[in-house]
XYZ file of C-alpha atoms in Angstrom:
664
model
C -25.363 -4.998 -24.484
C -26.880 -3.016 -21.640
C -24.535 -0.670 -19.825
C -24.106 -0.703 -16.074
C -26.381 1.753 -14.232
C -23.364 3.750 -13.002
C -22.934 6.524 -15.612
C -19.715 6.627 -17.606
C -18.090 9.725 -19.059
C -20.092 10.674 -22.117
C -18.343 9.954 -25.432
C -19.548 9.915 -29.055
C -19.315 6.217 -29.966
C -20.014 3.562 -27.344
C -18.107 0.277 -27.412
C -21.410 -1.500 -26.801
C -22.475 -0.771 -30.416
C -19.815 -2.474 -32.556
C -21.408 -1.689 -35.923
C -23.621 1.360 -36.144
C -25.373 2.416 -39.331
C -23.726 5.413 -40.943
C -26.814 7.581 -40.430
C -26.524 7.333 -36.646
C -22.951 8.639 -36.667
C -23.721 11.919 -38.469
C -24.830 15.339 -37.227
C -28.401 16.486 -37.782
C -29.094 17.257 -41.449
C -31.814 19.120 -43.376
C -34.824 16.855 -44.087
C -34.320 17.022 -47.897
C -30.881 15.443 -47.594
C -32.023 12.490 -45.505
C -33.483 10.332 -48.341
C -30.318 10.873 -50.438
C -28.110 10.103 -47.459
C -30.111 6.974 -46.607
C -29.673 5.615 -50.166
C -25.956 6.423 -50.126
C -25.504 4.807 -46.735
C -27.382 1.672 -47.750
C -25.171 1.408 -50.816
C -22.076 1.709 -48.652
C -23.360 -0.956 -46.289
C -24.100 -3.298 -49.159
C -20.685 -3.171 -50.813
C -18.185 -1.870 -48.231
C -16.872 -3.377 -44.978
C -17.514 -1.344 -41.832
C -13.848 -0.461 -41.585
C -13.897 1.334 -44.917
C -16.642 3.957 -44.547
C -15.750 7.140 -46.437
C -18.162 10.068 -46.245
C -16.177 12.397 -48.485
C -18.156 11.268 -51.524
C -21.413 12.314 -49.908
C -20.368 15.681 -48.539
C -17.417 16.490 -50.779
C -14.474 16.679 -48.422
C -15.460 15.005 -45.149
C -12.927 13.014 -43.149
C -11.598 9.921 -44.839
C -10.100 6.821 -43.327
C -6.934 5.821 -45.083
C -3.203 6.172 -44.500
C -2.204 8.422 -41.637
C 1.061 9.768 -40.307
C 0.935 8.154 -36.862
C 2.000 4.576 -36.196
C -0.711 1.905 -36.347
C -0.364 -0.462 -33.380
C -1.644 -3.989 -32.750
C -1.974 -6.120 -29.636
C 1.423 -7.657 -30.474
C 3.492 -4.449 -30.546
C 1.514 -2.120 -28.227
C 3.550 -2.849 -25.088
C 6.859 -2.652 -26.968
C 5.866 0.768 -28.346
C 5.025 2.188 -24.911
C 8.218 0.716 -23.455
C 10.342 2.134 -26.268
C 8.749 5.600 -25.958
C 8.476 6.542 -22.236
C 6.455 9.630 -23.186
C 3.858 8.770 -25.817
C 0.159 9.174 -26.580
C -2.216 6.639 -28.120
C -5.556 7.146 -29.851
C -7.979 4.261 -29.266
C -10.413 4.344 -32.202
C -13.000 2.265 -34.046
C -13.126 2.325 -37.865
C -16.925 2.348 -37.899
C -17.124 5.427 -35.619
C -17.573 8.685 -37.533
C -15.968 10.701 -34.735
C -12.882 8.486 -34.857
C -12.530 9.362 -38.539
C -13.167 13.002 -37.790
C -10.303 13.285 -35.280
C -7.668 11.574 -37.462
C -6.392 14.735 -39.270
C -5.997 16.579 -35.934
C -4.205 13.595 -34.413
C -1.770 13.438 -37.361
C -1.051 17.170 -37.180
C -0.501 16.998 -33.420
C 1.899 14.111 -34.024
C 3.985 16.193 -36.429
C 4.091 19.112 -33.971
C 5.040 16.980 -30.975
C 7.870 15.258 -32.852
C 9.560 18.681 -32.732
C 9.336 18.672 -28.944
C 12.574 18.244 -26.970
C 12.531 15.330 -26.364
C 10.142 14.210 -29.164
C 6.740 12.858 -28.115
C 5.558 9.907 -30.199
C 1.863 9.568 -31.086
C 0.248 6.346 -32.297
C -3.197 4.806 -32.723
C -4.801 1.392 -32.340
C -8.021 -0.103 -33.674
C -9.518 -0.836 -30.259
C -12.548 -2.541 -31.784
C -10.339 -5.086 -33.549
C -7.870 -5.367 -30.650
C -10.412 -5.233 -27.866
C -8.138 -6.803 -25.248
C -5.848 -3.742 -25.321
C -8.787 -1.377 -24.908
C -10.111 -3.523 -22.058
C -6.817 -3.237 -20.197
C -7.027 0.550 -20.261
C -10.783 0.904 -19.560
C -11.641 2.222 -23.023
C -15.436 2.473 -22.927
C -16.060 4.622 -26.013
C -14.412 5.926 -29.167
C -12.308 7.908 -29.746
C -10.351 7.812 -26.479
C -6.899 9.411 -26.092
C -4.431 8.382 -23.395
C -0.999 9.746 -22.507
C 1.672 7.355 -21.197
C 4.491 8.861 -19.090
C 7.002 6.520 -17.476
C 4.310 4.022 -16.483
C 1.643 6.575 -15.485
C -1.476 6.870 -17.667
C -3.514 10.073 -18.175
C -6.794 10.288 -20.099
C -7.718 13.204 -22.318
C -10.360 15.559 -20.958
C -13.134 15.507 -23.561
C -14.205 19.021 -22.536
C -10.990 20.447 -24.041
C -12.137 20.034 -27.639
C -10.447 17.995 -30.368
C -8.306 20.340 -32.414
C -4.621 19.581 -32.857
C -3.819 22.682 -30.794
C -5.797 21.311 -27.836
C -4.134 17.902 -28.142
C -0.662 19.512 -28.124
C -1.626 21.691 -25.157
C -2.871 18.610 -23.273
C 0.436 16.797 -23.805
C 2.519 19.862 -22.912
C 0.566 20.432 -19.707
C 1.638 17.005 -18.475
C 5.267 16.967 -19.613
C 6.378 20.594 -19.154
C 6.082 20.364 -15.384
C 9.536 21.438 -14.176
C 10.079 25.197 -13.727
C 13.669 26.485 -13.536
C 14.330 29.072 -10.828
C 17.178 31.422 -11.798
C 17.092 33.830 -8.857
C 15.755 34.341 -5.342
C 13.134 36.652 -6.881
C 11.931 33.765 -9.092
C 11.659 31.609 -5.978
C 9.661 34.288 -4.130
C 7.155 34.488 -6.985
C 6.907 30.695 -7.181
C 6.312 30.383 -3.433
C 3.747 33.166 -3.585
C 1.763 31.598 -6.436
C 1.498 27.978 -5.263
C 0.252 26.005 -2.257
C 1.204 22.444 -3.219
C 4.678 22.209 -4.742
C 8.064 20.465 -4.768
C 11.409 22.256 -5.107
C 14.629 20.499 -6.109
C 18.020 22.055 -5.297
C 20.926 20.474 -7.176
C 24.613 21.157 -7.944
C 25.562 22.315 -11.445
C 26.778 18.887 -12.544
C 23.557 17.027 -11.585
C 21.233 15.791 -14.337
C 18.204 15.606 -11.972
C 16.547 13.307 -14.539
C 14.608 11.429 -11.843
C 13.207 14.696 -10.508
C 12.049 15.629 -14.026
C 10.393 12.240 -14.553
C 8.595 12.476 -11.230
C 7.274 15.951 -12.101
C 5.392 14.406 -15.037
C 3.490 11.998 -12.808
C 1.504 14.619 -10.873
C -0.832 17.042 -12.604
C -1.878 18.737 -9.342
C 1.601 19.340 -7.871
C 3.865 22.141 -9.113
C 7.598 21.493 -9.530
C 10.608 23.829 -9.679
C 14.371 23.358 -9.543
C 17.504 25.458 -9.079
C 21.186 24.680 -9.559
C 24.595 25.835 -8.342
C 25.015 28.978 -6.256
C 21.430 30.054 -6.913
C 20.246 26.773 -5.366
C 22.147 27.612 -2.151
C 20.568 31.085 -1.986
C 17.098 29.712 -2.667
C 17.627 27.081 0.053
C 17.832 29.883 2.620
C 14.662 31.432 1.202
C 12.854 28.090 1.474
C 13.939 27.797 5.116
C 12.534 31.233 5.831
C 9.301 30.266 4.067
C 9.056 27.211 6.322
C 9.667 29.106 9.560
C 7.271 31.898 8.714
C 4.418 29.416 8.163
C 2.871 31.244 5.227
C -0.677 30.486 4.171
C -3.386 31.853 1.927
C -6.119 33.919 3.586
C -9.489 34.138 1.848
C -10.675 37.736 2.048
C -13.525 37.449 -0.466
C -15.635 40.274 -1.940
C -16.442 43.598 -0.298
C -19.053 46.270 -1.141
C -17.023 48.763 0.901
C -13.523 50.170 0.420
C -12.159 48.280 3.456
C -12.761 44.881 5.001
C -11.588 43.218 8.227
C -10.725 39.517 8.546
C -9.737 37.515 11.637
C -6.416 35.745 11.102
C -5.632 32.239 12.441
C -3.080 33.699 14.915
C -1.380 36.910 15.994
C 2.009 38.252 14.827
C 1.361 37.686 11.152
C 2.377 39.845 8.208
C 0.243 40.030 5.056
C 1.092 41.232 1.566
C -1.303 43.364 -0.473
C -0.589 41.412 -3.684
C -3.673 39.345 -4.712
C -3.034 35.609 -4.698
C -6.092 34.705 -6.780
C -5.781 34.902 -10.611
C -5.886 38.438 -12.023
C -7.154 39.514 -15.432
C -4.934 41.901 -17.444
C -7.635 44.595 -17.497
C -8.033 44.677 -13.714
C -6.422 47.709 -12.023
C -7.165 46.708 -8.413
C -4.470 47.670 -5.891
C -4.693 46.718 -2.219
C -3.070 47.654 1.074
C -2.960 45.197 3.988
C -2.288 45.977 7.649
C -2.412 43.726 10.719
C -3.195 44.591 14.343
C -3.157 41.602 16.671
C -5.078 38.917 14.796
C -7.179 41.360 12.702
C -6.293 41.885 9.043
C -7.561 45.104 7.454
C -7.654 45.197 3.656
C -8.153 48.490 1.797
C -8.556 49.070 -1.917
C -5.934 51.705 -2.792
C -6.673 52.484 -6.452
C -10.357 53.399 -6.037
C -12.635 54.526 -3.170
C -15.123 51.664 -3.753
C -15.189 47.970 -2.898
C -14.258 44.990 -5.082
C -16.070 42.113 -6.791
C -13.264 39.555 -7.016
C -12.878 36.754 -4.463
C -9.695 38.252 -3.077
C -7.024 36.029 -1.514
C -3.876 37.333 0.215
C -0.747 35.651 1.540
C 0.000 35.971 5.244
C 3.052 34.708 7.159
C 4.347 34.759 10.715
C 6.549 37.740 11.473
C 10.261 36.915 11.482
C 10.718 37.939 15.129
C 7.989 35.503 16.188
C 10.170 32.503 15.340
C 12.151 31.110 18.267
C 15.343 29.114 17.784
C 17.525 28.790 14.666
C 15.931 29.256 11.261
C 15.483 26.230 9.004
C 17.956 25.945 6.133
C 17.533 23.686 3.104
C 20.997 22.791 1.780
C 21.560 21.372 -1.719
C 21.262 18.674 -2.860
C 17.718 18.468 -1.539
C 14.113 17.919 -2.556
C 11.603 19.773 -0.387
C 7.822 19.544 -0.543
C 5.345 22.170 0.675
C 1.674 21.376 1.253
C -1.292 23.318 2.729
C -2.064 20.562 5.288
C -0.572 18.439 8.072
C 3.078 19.403 8.768
C 3.135 21.764 5.717
C 6.777 20.963 4.869
C 8.928 17.859 4.386
C 12.403 17.078 3.050
C 12.952 13.911 1.001
C 15.549 11.680 2.646
C 15.794 8.919 0.040
C 17.928 8.168 -3.005
C 17.683 10.970 -5.600
C 17.918 8.368 -8.398
C 15.095 6.174 -7.049
C 12.020 7.280 -9.008
C 9.722 4.881 -7.152
C 10.765 6.204 -3.740
C 10.478 9.859 -4.811
C 7.020 9.272 -6.301
C 5.871 7.574 -3.106
C 7.213 10.474 -0.990
C 5.186 12.975 -3.054
C 2.092 10.770 -3.356
C 1.856 10.339 0.409
C 1.909 14.116 1.004
C -0.158 15.524 -1.833
C -3.309 14.997 0.260
C -3.902 15.212 4.038
C -3.168 12.087 6.104
C -6.959 11.646 6.450
C -9.196 12.918 3.664
C -12.895 13.606 3.411
C -14.014 11.637 0.381
C -14.825 13.842 -2.623
C -14.360 13.880 -6.397
C -10.804 15.206 -6.211
C -9.730 12.501 -3.759
C -11.500 9.825 -5.811
C -9.508 10.808 -8.895
C -6.234 10.702 -6.970
C -6.934 7.164 -5.757
C -8.690 5.475 -8.655
C -7.292 7.199 -11.758
C -3.921 7.188 -13.529
C -2.334 9.873 -11.331
C -2.004 7.267 -8.540
C 1.262 6.104 -10.102
C 2.212 4.156 -6.965
C -1.165 2.333 -6.956
C -1.586 2.988 -3.234
C -4.780 1.407 -1.877
C -7.602 3.449 -0.405
C -8.550 2.764 3.229
C -12.119 3.976 3.805
C -14.136 4.432 6.984
C -17.733 4.572 5.695
C -20.498 5.462 8.144
C -24.208 6.273 8.076
C -23.815 8.859 10.863
C -21.001 10.568 12.754
C -18.796 8.112 14.643
C -16.349 10.341 16.599
C -14.658 7.504 18.535
C -14.090 5.378 15.424
C -12.809 8.385 13.481
C -10.417 9.345 16.293
C -8.970 5.814 16.260
C -8.742 5.954 12.474
C -6.820 9.250 12.611
C -4.364 7.911 15.181
C -3.456 5.051 12.840
C -2.992 7.471 9.935
C 0.410 8.666 11.180
C 1.855 5.156 10.813
C 0.237 4.549 7.434
C 1.471 7.591 5.497
C 2.853 6.493 2.148
C 1.185 3.092 2.483
C -2.479 3.974 1.823
C -4.863 6.857 1.160
C -7.044 7.202 4.273
C -10.553 8.619 3.784
C -13.700 9.095 5.832
C -16.996 9.021 3.949
C -20.694 9.247 4.594
C -23.410 7.580 2.504
C -25.600 10.502 1.489
C -24.161 12.177 -1.622
C -24.198 10.549 -5.055
C -20.424 10.072 -4.978
C -20.541 8.565 -1.486
C -23.268 6.139 -2.567
C -21.128 5.088 -5.521
C -18.253 4.413 -3.134
C -20.582 2.365 -0.918
C -21.689 0.339 -3.938
C -18.070 -0.225 -4.932
C -17.351 -1.399 -1.380
C -20.263 -3.850 -1.620
C -22.369 -2.187 1.103
C -26.074 -3.000 0.775
C -28.562 -0.122 1.104
C -30.148 -1.591 4.229
C -26.809 -2.144 6.025
C -26.355 0.543 8.693
C -23.193 -0.487 10.579
C -19.855 1.340 10.018
C -17.590 -0.327 7.447
C -13.809 -0.172 7.263
C -12.722 -1.355 3.842
C -9.443 -1.328 1.963
C -9.872 -1.008 -1.807
C -6.965 -1.757 -4.100
C -7.352 0.177 -7.370
C -6.658 -1.674 -10.580
C -3.264 -1.011 -12.097
C -2.718 1.191 -15.143
C -2.879 -1.695 -17.600
C 0.841 -1.632 -18.355
C 1.685 -3.853 -15.384
C -0.910 -6.466 -16.337
C 0.723 -7.039 -19.688
C 3.963 -8.017 -17.952
C 2.362 -10.852 -15.959
C 3.912 -14.038 -17.311
C 1.074 -16.121 -15.894
C -1.429 -14.241 -18.062
C -0.210 -14.066 -21.683
C -3.536 -12.442 -22.479
C -4.424 -10.530 -19.328
C -8.054 -10.748 -18.231
C -9.839 -7.477 -19.068
C -12.010 -5.407 -16.737
C -10.040 -6.196 -13.591
C -12.147 -4.846 -10.763
C -10.605 -3.407 -7.604
C -9.986 -5.935 -4.836
C -11.683 -5.205 -1.497
C -10.846 -6.232 2.054
C -12.793 -5.615 5.281
C -11.888 -5.196 8.934
C -14.442 -5.657 11.725
C -15.219 -2.245 13.258
C -16.725 -3.604 16.493
C -13.299 -4.051 18.094
C -11.373 -1.458 16.105
C -8.056 -0.233 17.527
C -5.121 1.744 16.178
C -3.017 -1.432 16.245
C -5.617 -3.530 14.408
C -5.848 -0.966 11.592
C -2.057 -0.890 11.156
C -1.902 -4.719 11.205
C -4.718 -4.842 8.644
C -2.671 -2.758 6.176
C 0.504 -4.687 7.005
C -1.249 -7.991 6.264
C -2.517 -6.560 2.987
C 1.022 -5.595 1.989
C 2.158 -9.155 2.820
C -0.677 -10.587 0.677
C -2.010 -12.306 3.786
C -5.630 -11.114 3.499
C -8.491 -12.857 1.738
C -10.474 -10.482 -0.528
C -14.040 -9.728 0.514
C -16.531 -10.590 -2.236
C -20.267 -10.064 -2.461
C -22.129 -13.325 -3.107
C -25.616 -14.807 -3.086
C -26.270 -18.041 -1.226
C -25.139 -21.126 -3.113
C -28.044 -22.869 -4.897
C -29.208 -26.153 -3.394
C -29.642 -29.433 -5.265
C -33.378 -28.774 -5.198
C -32.831 -25.343 -6.788
C -30.826 -26.940 -9.601
C -33.199 -29.843 -10.221
C -34.798 -28.341 -13.302
C -31.992 -25.984 -14.437
C -30.317 -26.989 -17.685
C -27.887 -24.044 -17.331
C -25.617 -24.229 -14.263
C -26.265 -21.392 -11.790
C -23.140 -19.918 -10.214
C -22.634 -17.363 -7.424
C -19.651 -15.357 -6.247
C -18.315 -18.120 -3.984
C -18.572 -20.856 -6.640
C -17.634 -19.156 -9.912
C -13.847 -19.261 -9.577
C -13.768 -22.995 -8.791
C -16.198 -23.764 -11.600
C -14.541 -21.563 -14.220
C -11.016 -22.710 -13.320
C -11.846 -26.448 -13.506
C -8.872 -27.637 -15.560
C -10.608 -30.501 -17.372
C -13.519 -28.477 -18.736
C -14.195 -25.614 -21.102
C -16.576 -23.289 -19.253
C -18.899 -20.732 -20.889
C -20.405 -18.203 -18.462
C -23.139 -15.635 -19.076
C -22.782 -12.628 -16.741
C -26.266 -11.091 -16.723
C -28.440 -8.561 -14.917
C -32.057 -9.432 -14.007
C -33.316 -6.013 -15.156
C -31.505 -6.155 -18.522
C -33.782 -6.535 -21.570
C -30.927 -7.892 -23.712
C -30.291 -10.551 -21.063
C -33.943 -11.641 -21.035
C -33.903 -11.836 -24.819
C -30.755 -13.979 -24.703
C -32.070 -16.417 -22.080
C -34.082 -18.768 -24.365
C -31.222 -18.855 -26.896
C -28.742 -19.638 -24.119
C -30.976 -22.412 -22.767
C -31.295 -23.832 -26.274
C -27.489 -23.853 -26.554
C -27.151 -25.705 -23.236
C -29.783 -28.225 -24.299
C -28.157 -28.753 -27.707
C -24.707 -29.378 -26.167
C -25.866 -31.270 -23.096
C -24.114 -34.383 -24.410
C -20.663 -32.682 -24.438
C -19.156 -33.780 -21.115
C -16.048 -31.568 -21.500
C -18.160 -28.399 -21.660
C -19.984 -26.567 -18.887
C -22.524 -23.839 -19.718
C -23.349 -21.574 -16.783
C -24.730 -18.182 -15.788
C -24.308 -15.762 -12.888
C -26.200 -12.670 -11.741
C -23.358 -10.132 -12.003
C -25.308 -7.483 -10.052
C -25.432 -9.568 -6.866
C -22.182 -11.506 -7.099
C -18.559 -10.448 -7.422
C -15.592 -12.412 -8.649
C -11.981 -11.550 -7.948
C -10.179 -10.407 -11.097
C -13.315 -9.487 -13.059
C -15.318 -6.301 -13.375
C -18.245 -6.674 -15.749
C -18.819 -3.416 -17.656
C -22.029 -4.295 -19.510
C -24.769 -6.912 -19.733
C -24.873 -9.559 -20.938
C -21.136 -10.336 -20.973
C -20.250 -13.867 -22.092
C -16.810 -15.313 -21.373
C -15.268 -18.660 -22.303
C -12.701 -20.130 -19.914
C -10.891 -22.754 -22.051
C -9.788 -25.953 -20.328
C -6.227 -25.951 -19.036
C -4.121 -25.090 -16.050
C -5.246 -22.296 -13.743
C -5.221 -19.342 -14.111
C -7.088 -19.720 -17.382
C -7.227 -17.105 -20.087
C -10.546 -15.305 -20.657
C -12.046 -15.218 -24.158
C -14.827 -12.632 -24.507
C -17.673 -13.388 -26.901
C -18.489 -10.613 -29.375
C -20.960 -11.736 -32.009
C -24.542 -12.709 -32.779
C -26.398 -14.591 -30.071
C -27.902 -17.616 -31.797
C -26.990 -21.150 -30.630
C -25.240 -21.765 -33.957
C -23.003 -18.697 -33.532
C -22.161 -19.709 -29.963
C -21.251 -23.221 -31.097
C -18.935 -21.846 -33.788
C -17.249 -19.594 -31.194
C -16.812 -22.446 -28.703
C -15.440 -24.785 -31.379
C -12.897 -22.128 -32.353
C -11.629 -21.267 -28.855
C -12.323 -24.320 -26.655
C -9.509 -26.695 -25.754
C -11.620 -29.827 -26.275
C -13.148 -30.324 -29.699
C -16.557 -31.993 -29.945
C -19.338 -33.047 -32.283
C -22.232 -30.605 -31.835
C -24.704 -33.238 -33.002
C -25.979 -35.299 -30.094
C -25.858 -39.085 -30.471
C -29.146 -40.745 -31.276
C -31.185 -41.750 -28.215
C -33.212 -44.959 -28.575
C -36.948 -44.525 -28.167
C -38.273 -45.418 -24.705
C -41.667 -47.126 -25.051
C -44.433 -46.519 -22.519
C -46.768 -49.168 -21.185
C -49.455 -48.120 -23.662
C -47.094 -48.399 -26.629
C -46.432 -44.647 -26.907
C -43.112 -42.789 -26.511
C -41.676 -41.170 -23.382
C -42.064 -37.429 -24.176
C -38.897 -36.535 -22.231
C -36.688 -39.123 -23.987
C -38.205 -38.198 -27.330
C -37.315 -34.526 -26.785
C -40.913 -33.337 -26.841
C -40.664 -32.072 -23.268
C -37.629 -30.734 -21.462
C -37.799 -31.055 -17.657
C -36.031 -27.689 -17.318
C -38.654 -25.800 -19.313
C -41.047 -23.616 -17.370
C -44.657 -24.702 -17.067
C -46.481 -21.723 -18.560
């Protein structure tokens, strides 16, 4: 199967190679060992199933694949496991993948360590090659893949961290140990000094604050802290002062000289000499900061030379510059501080409503209008978007100040309802966004599109209408005409989306004419016709999703035509194809080519059965017979000979010529 041209994160074993020879899974070896290894591998392939490879006999102590300490999950108990263990991690592996075998001992050790955590963290694993539908739901594209599940949010392991048990434990701890306890005003001062984006909870002594703790685990980029009792009251006053003094981080940078002057954003500010950027233990730098008007002067106090670190200092308004009463945050309260927009907000919802608290934080962790970049993309399209807020994108070829001004006006009414972003079309990431939005390269007009990211995979499993949820759900897209764009029309656009009153925008080729189909033995579908054809209740429908440039697809084409010709007599079966690079279908995102899906006859919405096997007509027929609703005889009934006027046979009726075959 050919992968999509958009690069995926690099991993050792691709899902597109379901059975790799053992030699391809091993590190480079000395030339003298290769003949011995080849013989050993061929012997293993001859007598052992792929799921039972064991390299310890070749190398004397390599990783083996046998019984392990962590639970082994299946597609039947996966959802129950995640529901039973709100904080858990799952290893998606393939038995044939050497690297999956290699990580097993570290995964088992990490499991034993994390069971000692308070509360315990349960680790499990699933054969994602055997239970491919589970891997499809969670976008598992290679093996091994590790994912952490926390109260419905899903986080993927960063492959750059390494694969020791220590790194796995550290990864889990980084996501679950999110709530810092403030025991004094001094603790609060340090916390405020060290962070820009953070949430502080102030609670009475008898409060469990369990919802606050759960929410802290849903955001890897937001810091959390809490205080209780009398200390919470004292810290509330400190938070109010922090709000009124409008503190912010000033980037001073490097200096070849002993002193450096920086222009501050406003007058009447006070700056501390304590560096805000990370400091190494062996650094002895000490700084003095003084302010005159709006000029900050920084001097290195421990040495008469300059400094090489990118120095950052904290500067706040002077206390006497604040007019009116000071802000006071009284417990119980949850307050959020951010380096953008209004810089401070107090949560006014139910402290036990996790959904509402998550939405409050999600809507303020980024500016009301973002410039599209990698960080913003991850917040919208990856597991940290626990509220699954859609992205509303204004995509332009050039600067459009009037459109952007209208877009920003609407942003104030859409906070907490969508991520708003402006994007160009020049960088690689921006071009990927344009492709996702379905914008052709030669289209130059501004586009306003709302993109709904796919859910985490947990929600799909709960859909009663889909006992086996369709894999590779692509994001749904909606468009609003920018020629008559107003603040009101943008707000109504989002409101209609929330009410499910919008029709998704789909890319599609023109529908083929009767003349186009005259000599096609395989039905040709496009984006606007696939759903109706595939969901036809009376027919089993087999569809080949292909790419014109794909060599595997070209190799499959004659076999697929032969299948259609062989089963042409089966009236309950439709065999079709669609160019998946030029057509989109709601509910499907094709991850590789060719992808072949059977839609068994029955009531809509139908289940999707993915074909994974050899690509001969005989193998296809066996697959269809096994999964189709209507059973059939693959042998066509005999067709009586049609004589010609000269006593010969009609070559078409006799099967010597097929009208759909190309004239070469």
